[in-house]
Amino acid sequence: MSAGPSWARSQELYARALDLLPGGVNSPVRGMGAIGRDPIFIAEGSGAELVDVDGNRYVDWMCSWGPLIAGHAHPAVVEAVTAAAARGTSFGAPTEAEVDLAAEVVDRVPGAEMVRLVSSGTEATMSAIRLARAATGREKLLKFTGAYHGHVDGLLAQAGSGLATAGVPASPGVPAAQAAATILVPWNDRGAVERALAEHDVAAILAEPYPANMGFVMPAAGFLPFLRREADRTGALLVFDEVISGFRVARGGAQEREAVTPDLTVLGKVIGGGLPAAAYAGPPELMNLIAPAGEVYQAGTLAGNPLATAAGLATLELLDAAAYERLGAVSRTLAEGLHLAAREAGAPVHVAWTTGLLTVFFREGPVASYEDARACELDLHGAFCRAMLARGFYLPPSQFEAWFPSLAHTDEHVERTVTAAREALAEVSP
Ligand code: KE4
């Protein structure tokens, strides 16, 4: 192994950033603390590759945490954004592109009949929850441990000590009362859901239908239809947070693949093609409760921003049937290659994957919940990520995230990644 890359310029920038930005970054996971190293500052991206400020090149499997399903700086996206920018960057007034993007979402997502565009997944989830509370007259929420829906106060809750556990704040600054209104149960645990719903009347059952913030963990067979039935039985709304899975695991997201239609859908990432855009969507009887059609207030200066809607429309236009075939094939080849590499290295690894999502869990499988995922060997995961960075492969710097294959990843990218993984696993495995 050569001396490895130099990260001198990243180090300089990091030292400067630490005086100006909390932790030197604008979102915690980028700080790379979870893999035991300092962050790498990026200069540019092209297709499936990144170049950092020291000139080191990487095959990028993080892809901005999901938005870049077409890869970095896709010509069609760059052209659309450039053309939109030349006409003005923001008007604070309705534009045709917002109507076109809403129509595209409705055409793809089974549960979307009307859409409200916002600027981040957090904002979309926060708004969907407010709508669910207004529609049901209830305040409590049921969510799953390990699922992440953005930094909404009430959702920064962790399991308390109780059985159907009322949440306790997972962060300083979160009001205890808001956390207590969030009931947490383990993913894929039907009994826990039933017990929680017997004890609490909730406004919404909130789930990532394909969780990717505990690492990627598929719903157990029948679990999503079970949540649909439980919502109907108890008068709660079923809210699917498809910020990650939307437009990625299938044209119409997980709800299309699983044929389970939620009452409200939260979308983000791909919908903005790398620019700030997100949305929440549902039937008219719910969405027309939102101001100015209804009384539930929600607003945003840059909602439906012309550059973000241009990037989103250009990205969605690339996502046809052939694209999902390709994405599925790349994901499968990558997963099978990593699984084999781990077996050859004798590494305790479980690879979970589906079209467009993959996680390498550093423990033997199966991994069916966050509680399972927490048993991973985090030091080994960190050492693996550091060894892969040294070889030019940028993996999501946390065990509890997913790899994001894109249409820009070629078979050659996959082959190189698997070869490097075989070496890195051999290097770091005890
Ligand atoms: P944003 O507010 O970050 O746009 O979206 C929040 C959100 C909502 N729902 C799901 C399922 C999400 O995964 C996210 C954000 N995802 C994380 C990574 N898993 C973003 C990366 C970061 O926080 O820097």
Short mmCIF file of C-alpha atoms in Angstrom, two decimals, residues 31 45 86 92 132 189 201 228 242 244 307 320 342 363 399-400 429:
data_model
loop_
_atom_site.label_atom_id
_atom_site.label_comp_id
_atom_site.label_asym_id
_atom_site.label_seq_id
_atom_site.Cartn_x
_atom_site.Cartn_y
_atom_site.Cartn_z
CA GLY A 31 -17.63 15.62 10.36
CA GLY A 45 -17.96 16.01 -8.29
CA ALA A 86 -30.39 33.04 -16.08
CA GLY A 92 -41.50 34.45 -4.01
CA ALA A 132 -51.84 14.87 10.82
CA ASP A 189 -42.09 -5.43 16.07
CA ASP A 201 -54.29 7.46 20.67
CA ARG A 228 -51.77 0.27 7.25
CA GLU A 242 -39.86 8.51 1.67
CA ILE A 244 -34.65 8.51 0.95
CA LEU A 307 -33.50 26.32 -9.49
CA ASP A 320 -37.46 5.82 -16.50
CA ALA A 342 -16.33 -10.22 3.33
CA ARG A 363 -21.97 -7.98 12.44
CA GLN A 399 -22.63 2.56 10.22
CA PHE A 400 -26.22 3.76 10.51
CA SER A 429 -10.14 -7.61 10.15
#
